[in-house]
């Protein structure tokens, strides 16, 4: 643990089961259930969890954007789609790389970027 470092992130999820399957399939994250309304994840570079709620995070409502790194952006986009994710902003360039935004099955918006 590092003093004042971001240590954990939590998301709302209306469908914990689908969210767990999606993140495990696409990114290989591991999950630990803590009762029927909470699952923790690890293996993502930053640990966190999903709690049962009908809310979702998206940048249009002012949410922070969690961005995941990929060595092969096109492959990651394909894997997100195969696992049931929705692309909400297609691949675009920005200073330093390229990225796309997606919605996971519970509707939370995240992004994947690459420097290639």
Short mmCIF file of N, CA and C in Angstrom, two decimals:
data_model
loop_
_atom_site.label_atom_id
_atom_site.label_comp_id
_atom_site.label_asym_id
_atom_site.label_seq_id
_atom_site.Cartn_x
_atom_site.Cartn_y
_atom_site.Cartn_z
N UNK A 1 0.83 -1.19 0.00
CA UNK A 1 0.00 0.00 0.00
C UNK A 1 0.88 1.25 0.00
N UNK A 2 0.47 2.23 -0.78
CA UNK A 2 1.19 3.49 -0.82
C UNK A 2 0.28 4.59 -0.31
N UNK A 3 0.80 5.39 0.60
CA UNK A 3 0.04 6.49 1.19
C UNK A 3 -0.53 7.41 0.12
N UNK A 4 -1.82 7.65 0.18
CA UNK A 4 -2.58 8.55 -0.70
C UNK A 4 -2.67 8.07 -2.15
N UNK A 5 -2.34 6.83 -2.42
CA UNK A 5 -2.49 6.27 -3.76
C UNK A 5 -3.92 5.75 -3.93
N UNK A 6 -4.45 5.82 -5.13
CA UNK A 6 -5.76 5.23 -5.39
C UNK A 6 -5.62 3.73 -5.18
N UNK A 7 -6.51 3.19 -4.34
CA UNK A 7 -6.37 1.82 -3.89
C UNK A 7 -7.49 0.92 -4.39
N UNK A 8 -8.67 1.47 -4.67
CA UNK A 8 -9.84 0.63 -4.94
C UNK A 8 -10.85 1.48 -5.69
N UNK A 9 -11.61 0.87 -6.56
CA UNK A 9 -12.66 1.58 -7.28
C UNK A 9 -13.93 0.72 -7.24
N UNK A 10 -15.08 1.36 -7.09
CA UNK A 10 -16.35 0.63 -7.06
C UNK A 10 -17.29 1.18 -8.13
N UNK A 11 -18.05 0.26 -8.71
CA UNK A 11 -19.05 0.59 -9.72
C UNK A 11 -20.40 0.06 -9.29
N UNK A 12 -21.45 0.75 -9.69
CA UNK A 12 -22.80 0.19 -9.58
C UNK A 12 -22.97 -0.83 -10.71
N UNK A 13 -23.82 -1.81 -10.49
CA UNK A 13 -24.12 -2.80 -11.54
C UNK A 13 -25.52 -3.32 -11.33
N UNK A 14 -26.37 -3.19 -12.34
CA UNK A 14 -27.73 -3.71 -12.21
C UNK A 14 -27.79 -5.21 -12.43
N UNK A 15 -26.79 -5.77 -13.13
CA UNK A 15 -26.76 -7.21 -13.40
C UNK A 15 -25.37 -7.73 -13.05
N UNK A 16 -25.18 -8.08 -11.79
CA UNK A 16 -23.87 -8.52 -11.32
C UNK A 16 -23.35 -9.74 -12.09
N UNK A 17 -24.23 -10.69 -12.38
CA UNK A 17 -23.82 -11.90 -13.09
C UNK A 17 -23.28 -11.62 -14.47
N UNK A 18 -23.99 -10.84 -15.25
CA UNK A 18 -23.55 -10.51 -16.61
C UNK A 18 -22.28 -9.66 -16.59
N UNK A 19 -22.20 -8.75 -15.64
CA UNK A 19 -21.02 -7.91 -15.51
C UNK A 19 -19.80 -8.75 -15.17
N UNK A 20 -19.95 -9.69 -14.24
CA UNK A 20 -18.84 -10.58 -13.88
C UNK A 20 -18.38 -11.41 -15.08
N UNK A 21 -19.32 -12.02 -15.78
CA UNK A 21 -18.97 -12.85 -16.94
C UNK A 21 -18.25 -12.00 -18.00
N UNK A 22 -18.74 -10.81 -18.26
CA UNK A 22 -18.14 -9.93 -19.27
C UNK A 22 -16.68 -9.61 -18.93
N UNK A 23 -16.43 -9.11 -17.73
CA UNK A 23 -15.07 -8.70 -17.38
C UNK A 23 -14.11 -9.88 -17.26
N UNK A 24 -14.61 -11.02 -16.84
CA UNK A 24 -13.76 -12.20 -16.79
C UNK A 24 -13.41 -12.66 -18.21
N UNK A 25 -14.40 -12.68 -19.08
CA UNK A 25 -14.18 -13.15 -20.45
C UNK A 25 -13.25 -12.23 -21.23
N UNK A 26 -13.50 -10.92 -21.16
CA UNK A 26 -12.71 -9.98 -21.97
C UNK A 26 -11.34 -9.71 -21.38
N UNK A 27 -11.26 -9.51 -20.07
CA UNK A 27 -10.02 -9.06 -19.45
C UNK A 27 -9.36 -10.07 -18.52
N UNK A 28 -10.04 -11.18 -18.23
CA UNK A 28 -9.47 -12.19 -17.36
C UNK A 28 -9.49 -11.84 -15.88
N UNK A 29 -10.32 -10.86 -15.49
CA UNK A 29 -10.39 -10.47 -14.09
C UNK A 29 -10.96 -11.61 -13.25
N UNK A 30 -10.50 -11.72 -12.02
CA UNK A 30 -11.02 -12.69 -11.06
C UNK A 30 -12.03 -12.00 -10.15
N UNK A 31 -13.03 -12.76 -9.69
CA UNK A 31 -14.09 -12.20 -8.86
C UNK A 31 -14.28 -13.00 -7.58
N UNK A 32 -14.63 -12.27 -6.52
CA UNK A 32 -14.96 -12.87 -5.23
C UNK A 32 -16.30 -12.30 -4.80
N UNK A 33 -17.31 -13.16 -4.58
CA UNK A 33 -18.60 -12.65 -4.12
C UNK A 33 -18.56 -12.35 -2.62
N UNK A 34 -19.22 -11.28 -2.23
CA UNK A 34 -19.40 -10.91 -0.83
C UNK A 34 -20.89 -10.70 -0.60
N UNK A 35 -21.62 -11.78 -0.58
CA UNK A 35 -23.07 -11.70 -0.45
C UNK A 35 -23.71 -11.55 -1.82
N UNK A 36 -25.05 -11.47 -1.84
CA UNK A 36 -25.77 -11.43 -3.11
C UNK A 36 -25.71 -10.08 -3.84
N UNK A 37 -25.21 -9.03 -3.18
CA UNK A 37 -25.24 -7.70 -3.79
C UNK A 37 -23.87 -7.07 -3.99
N UNK A 38 -22.80 -7.88 -3.91
CA UNK A 38 -21.47 -7.30 -4.09
C UNK A 38 -20.50 -8.35 -4.60
N UNK A 39 -19.70 -7.97 -5.59
CA UNK A 39 -18.60 -8.82 -6.06
C UNK A 39 -17.36 -7.94 -6.17
N UNK A 40 -16.24 -8.45 -5.67
CA UNK A 40 -14.97 -7.75 -5.77
C UNK A 40 -14.19 -8.33 -6.95
N UNK A 41 -13.37 -7.49 -7.59
CA UNK A 41 -12.53 -7.99 -8.68
C UNK A 41 -11.07 -7.72 -8.38
N UNK A 42 -10.25 -8.57 -8.97
CA UNK A 42 -8.80 -8.41 -8.89
C UNK A 42 -8.21 -8.85 -10.23
N UNK A 43 -6.93 -8.56 -10.41
CA UNK A 43 -6.28 -8.92 -11.66
C UNK A 43 -6.41 -7.86 -12.73
N UNK A 44 -6.85 -6.67 -12.34
CA UNK A 44 -7.04 -5.60 -13.32
C UNK A 44 -5.97 -4.52 -13.27
N UNK A 45 -5.07 -4.62 -12.29
CA UNK A 45 -4.10 -3.56 -12.08
C UNK A 45 -4.52 -2.65 -10.94
N UNK A 46 -5.80 -2.57 -10.67
CA UNK A 46 -6.38 -1.83 -9.55
C UNK A 46 -7.57 -2.65 -9.07
N UNK A 47 -7.59 -2.99 -7.82
CA UNK A 47 -8.70 -3.80 -7.33
C UNK A 47 -9.94 -2.95 -7.15
N UNK A 48 -11.09 -3.63 -7.14
CA UNK A 48 -12.35 -2.91 -7.00
C UNK A 48 -13.50 -3.86 -6.84
N UNK A 49 -14.70 -3.32 -7.03
CA UNK A 49 -15.88 -4.13 -6.90
C UNK A 49 -17.08 -3.54 -7.60
N UNK A 50 -18.12 -4.35 -7.67
CA UNK A 50 -19.41 -3.94 -8.23
C UNK A 50 -20.46 -4.18 -7.17
N UNK A 51 -21.31 -3.19 -6.92
CA UNK A 51 -22.40 -3.33 -5.98
C UNK A 51 -23.73 -3.26 -6.73
N UNK A 52 -24.70 -3.99 -6.23
CA UNK A 52 -26.02 -4.06 -6.87
C UNK A 52 -26.71 -2.70 -6.78
N UNK A 53 -27.04 -2.12 -7.94
CA UNK A 53 -27.76 -0.85 -8.01
C UNK A 53 -28.24 -0.64 -9.43
N UNK A 54 -29.28 0.13 -9.59
CA UNK A 54 -29.82 0.43 -10.92
C UNK A 54 -29.17 1.65 -11.54
N UNK A 55 -28.04 2.07 -11.03
CA UNK A 55 -27.34 3.23 -11.57
C UNK A 55 -26.21 2.76 -12.47
N UNK A 56 -25.64 3.71 -13.21
CA UNK A 56 -24.50 3.39 -14.07
C UNK A 56 -23.64 4.63 -14.24
N UNK A 57 -22.38 4.43 -14.56
CA UNK A 57 -21.43 5.52 -14.73
C UNK A 57 -21.22 5.80 -16.22
N UNK A 58 -21.35 7.07 -16.60
CA UNK A 58 -21.01 7.47 -17.96
C UNK A 58 -20.49 8.89 -17.96
N UNK A 59 -19.65 9.20 -18.92
CA UNK A 59 -19.00 10.50 -18.94
C UNK A 59 -19.98 11.65 -19.20
N UNK A 60 -21.06 11.39 -19.90
CA UNK A 60 -22.04 12.45 -20.16
C UNK A 60 -22.71 12.96 -18.90
N UNK A 61 -22.75 12.12 -17.85
CA UNK A 61 -23.34 12.58 -16.59
C UNK A 61 -22.26 13.02 -15.60
N UNK A 62 -21.01 13.11 -16.07
CA UNK A 62 -19.93 13.63 -15.24
C UNK A 62 -19.13 12.59 -14.50
N UNK A 63 -19.32 11.33 -14.80
CA UNK A 63 -18.58 10.26 -14.13
C UNK A 63 -17.12 10.27 -14.55
N UNK A 64 -16.28 9.80 -13.65
CA UNK A 64 -14.88 9.56 -14.00
C UNK A 64 -14.84 8.44 -15.03
N UNK A 65 -13.86 8.48 -15.90
CA UNK A 65 -13.72 7.46 -16.93
C UNK A 65 -12.56 6.55 -16.56
N UNK A 66 -12.83 5.27 -16.39
CA UNK A 66 -11.79 4.28 -16.16
C UNK A 66 -11.28 3.83 -17.53
N UNK A 67 -9.96 3.90 -17.72
CA UNK A 67 -9.35 3.59 -19.01
C UNK A 67 -8.40 2.41 -18.83
N UNK A 68 -8.57 1.41 -19.67
CA UNK A 68 -7.80 0.17 -19.63
C UNK A 68 -6.81 0.18 -20.80
N UNK A 69 -5.59 -0.28 -20.56
CA UNK A 69 -4.58 -0.31 -21.62
C UNK A 69 -4.68 -1.61 -22.43
N UNK A 70 -4.44 -1.52 -23.73
CA UNK A 70 -4.41 -2.68 -24.62
C UNK A 70 -3.20 -2.61 -25.53
N UNK A 71 -2.60 -3.76 -25.76
CA UNK A 71 -1.51 -3.84 -26.75
C UNK A 71 -2.04 -3.99 -28.16
N UNK A 72 -3.33 -4.35 -28.31
CA UNK A 72 -3.95 -4.54 -29.63
C UNK A 72 -5.38 -4.01 -29.55
N UNK A 73 -5.55 -2.76 -29.89
CA UNK A 73 -6.83 -2.08 -29.73
C UNK A 73 -7.95 -2.71 -30.53
N UNK A 74 -7.68 -3.07 -31.79
CA UNK A 74 -8.72 -3.67 -32.63
C UNK A 74 -9.16 -5.02 -32.06
N UNK A 75 -8.24 -5.80 -31.58
CA UNK A 75 -8.57 -7.09 -30.97
C UNK A 75 -9.42 -6.87 -29.71
N UNK A 76 -9.06 -5.90 -28.90
CA UNK A 76 -9.83 -5.60 -27.69
C UNK A 76 -11.25 -5.16 -28.04
N UNK A 77 -11.39 -4.34 -29.06
CA UNK A 77 -12.73 -3.91 -29.50
C UNK A 77 -13.56 -5.12 -29.90
N UNK A 78 -12.96 -6.03 -30.65
CA UNK A 78 -13.67 -7.24 -31.08
C UNK A 78 -14.07 -8.09 -29.87
N UNK A 79 -13.18 -8.25 -28.91
CA UNK A 79 -13.49 -9.05 -27.72
C UNK A 79 -14.61 -8.42 -26.89
N UNK A 80 -14.61 -7.10 -26.77
CA UNK A 80 -15.68 -6.40 -26.05
C UNK A 80 -17.02 -6.70 -26.72
N UNK A 81 -17.07 -6.61 -28.03
CA UNK A 81 -18.31 -6.86 -28.76
C UNK A 81 -18.74 -8.31 -28.64
N UNK A 82 -17.81 -9.26 -28.77
CA UNK A 82 -18.14 -10.68 -28.66
C UNK A 82 -18.72 -11.03 -27.30
N UNK A 83 -18.26 -10.34 -26.26
CA UNK A 83 -18.71 -10.63 -24.90
C UNK A 83 -19.99 -9.89 -24.52
N UNK A 84 -20.57 -9.13 -25.47
CA UNK A 84 -21.84 -8.46 -25.20
C UNK A 84 -21.72 -7.00 -24.83
N UNK A 85 -20.53 -6.43 -24.93
CA UNK A 85 -20.36 -5.00 -24.69
C UNK A 85 -20.84 -4.20 -25.89
N UNK A 86 -21.15 -2.93 -25.66
CA UNK A 86 -21.62 -2.04 -26.72
C UNK A 86 -20.60 -0.93 -26.92
N UNK A 87 -20.16 -0.73 -28.14
CA UNK A 87 -19.22 0.35 -28.44
C UNK A 87 -20.03 1.65 -28.50
N UNK A 88 -19.71 2.60 -27.63
CA UNK A 88 -20.44 3.87 -27.62
C UNK A 88 -19.63 5.00 -28.23
N UNK A 89 -18.33 4.79 -28.44
CA UNK A 89 -17.49 5.73 -29.18
C UNK A 89 -16.41 4.91 -29.86
N UNK A 90 -16.44 4.89 -31.18
CA UNK A 90 -15.51 4.07 -31.95
C UNK A 90 -14.08 4.57 -31.78
N UNK A 91 -13.13 3.81 -32.27
CA UNK A 91 -11.72 4.16 -32.13
C UNK A 91 -11.45 5.55 -32.70
N UNK A 92 -10.74 6.34 -31.91
CA UNK A 92 -10.33 7.68 -32.34
C UNK A 92 -8.92 7.95 -31.81
N UNK A 93 -8.23 8.85 -32.49
CA UNK A 93 -6.88 9.23 -32.09
C UNK A 93 -6.93 10.42 -31.14
N UNK A 94 -5.97 10.46 -30.24
CA UNK A 94 -5.77 11.59 -29.35
C UNK A 94 -4.26 11.71 -29.14
N UNK A 95 -3.77 12.84 -28.64
CA UNK A 95 -2.32 12.95 -28.42
C UNK A 95 -1.83 11.83 -27.50
N UNK A 96 -0.95 11.01 -28.03
CA UNK A 96 -0.40 9.91 -27.24
C UNK A 96 -0.94 8.54 -27.58
N UNK A 97 -1.98 8.47 -28.43
CA UNK A 97 -2.49 7.15 -28.77
C UNK A 97 -3.86 7.16 -29.40
N UNK A 98 -4.56 6.05 -29.23
CA UNK A 98 -5.92 5.88 -29.75
C UNK A 98 -6.74 5.17 -28.68
N UNK A 99 -8.06 5.34 -28.72
CA UNK A 99 -8.92 4.65 -27.77
C UNK A 99 -10.34 4.54 -28.31
N UNK A 100 -11.13 3.71 -27.61
CA UNK A 100 -12.57 3.64 -27.85
C UNK A 100 -13.26 3.53 -26.50
N UNK A 101 -14.54 3.86 -26.48
CA UNK A 101 -15.35 3.76 -25.27
C UNK A 101 -16.38 2.67 -25.47
N UNK A 102 -16.73 1.98 -24.38
CA UNK A 102 -17.72 0.92 -24.45
C UNK A 102 -18.59 0.91 -23.20
N UNK A 103 -19.75 0.28 -23.34
CA UNK A 103 -20.65 0.04 -22.22
C UNK A 103 -20.63 -1.44 -21.91
N UNK A 104 -20.37 -1.78 -20.65
CA UNK A 104 -20.43 -3.18 -20.24
C UNK A 104 -21.90 -3.54 -20.00
N UNK A 105 -22.24 -4.81 -19.75
CA UNK A 105 -23.64 -5.21 -19.69
C UNK A 105 -24.52 -4.46 -18.68
N UNK A 106 -23.96 -3.91 -17.62
CA UNK A 106 -24.76 -3.12 -16.68
C UNK A 106 -24.84 -1.66 -17.06
N UNK A 107 -24.21 -1.25 -18.17
CA UNK A 107 -24.32 0.10 -18.69
C UNK A 107 -23.21 1.06 -18.28
N UNK A 108 -22.21 0.60 -17.53
CA UNK A 108 -21.10 1.48 -17.16
C UNK A 108 -20.19 1.71 -18.36
N UNK A 109 -19.79 2.97 -18.54
CA UNK A 109 -18.91 3.34 -19.64
C UNK A 109 -17.45 3.27 -19.18
N UNK A 110 -16.63 2.58 -19.95
CA UNK A 110 -15.20 2.52 -19.75
C UNK A 110 -14.54 2.75 -21.10
N UNK A 111 -13.23 2.86 -21.11
CA UNK A 111 -12.50 3.05 -22.36
C UNK A 111 -11.30 2.11 -22.38
N UNK A 112 -10.85 1.82 -23.58
CA UNK A 112 -9.63 1.05 -23.79
C UNK A 112 -8.75 1.88 -24.72
N UNK A 113 -7.47 2.01 -24.35
CA UNK A 113 -6.56 2.80 -25.15
C UNK A 113 -5.30 2.00 -25.49
N UNK A 114 -4.60 2.49 -26.51
CA UNK A 114 -3.32 1.91 -26.90
C UNK A 114 -2.42 3.03 -27.38
N UNK A 115 -1.13 2.84 -27.17
CA UNK A 115 -0.17 3.82 -27.69
C UNK A 115 0.32 3.40 -29.07
N UNK A 116 -0.30 2.37 -29.64
CA UNK A 116 0.10 1.86 -30.96
C UNK A 116 -0.93 2.19 -32.00
#
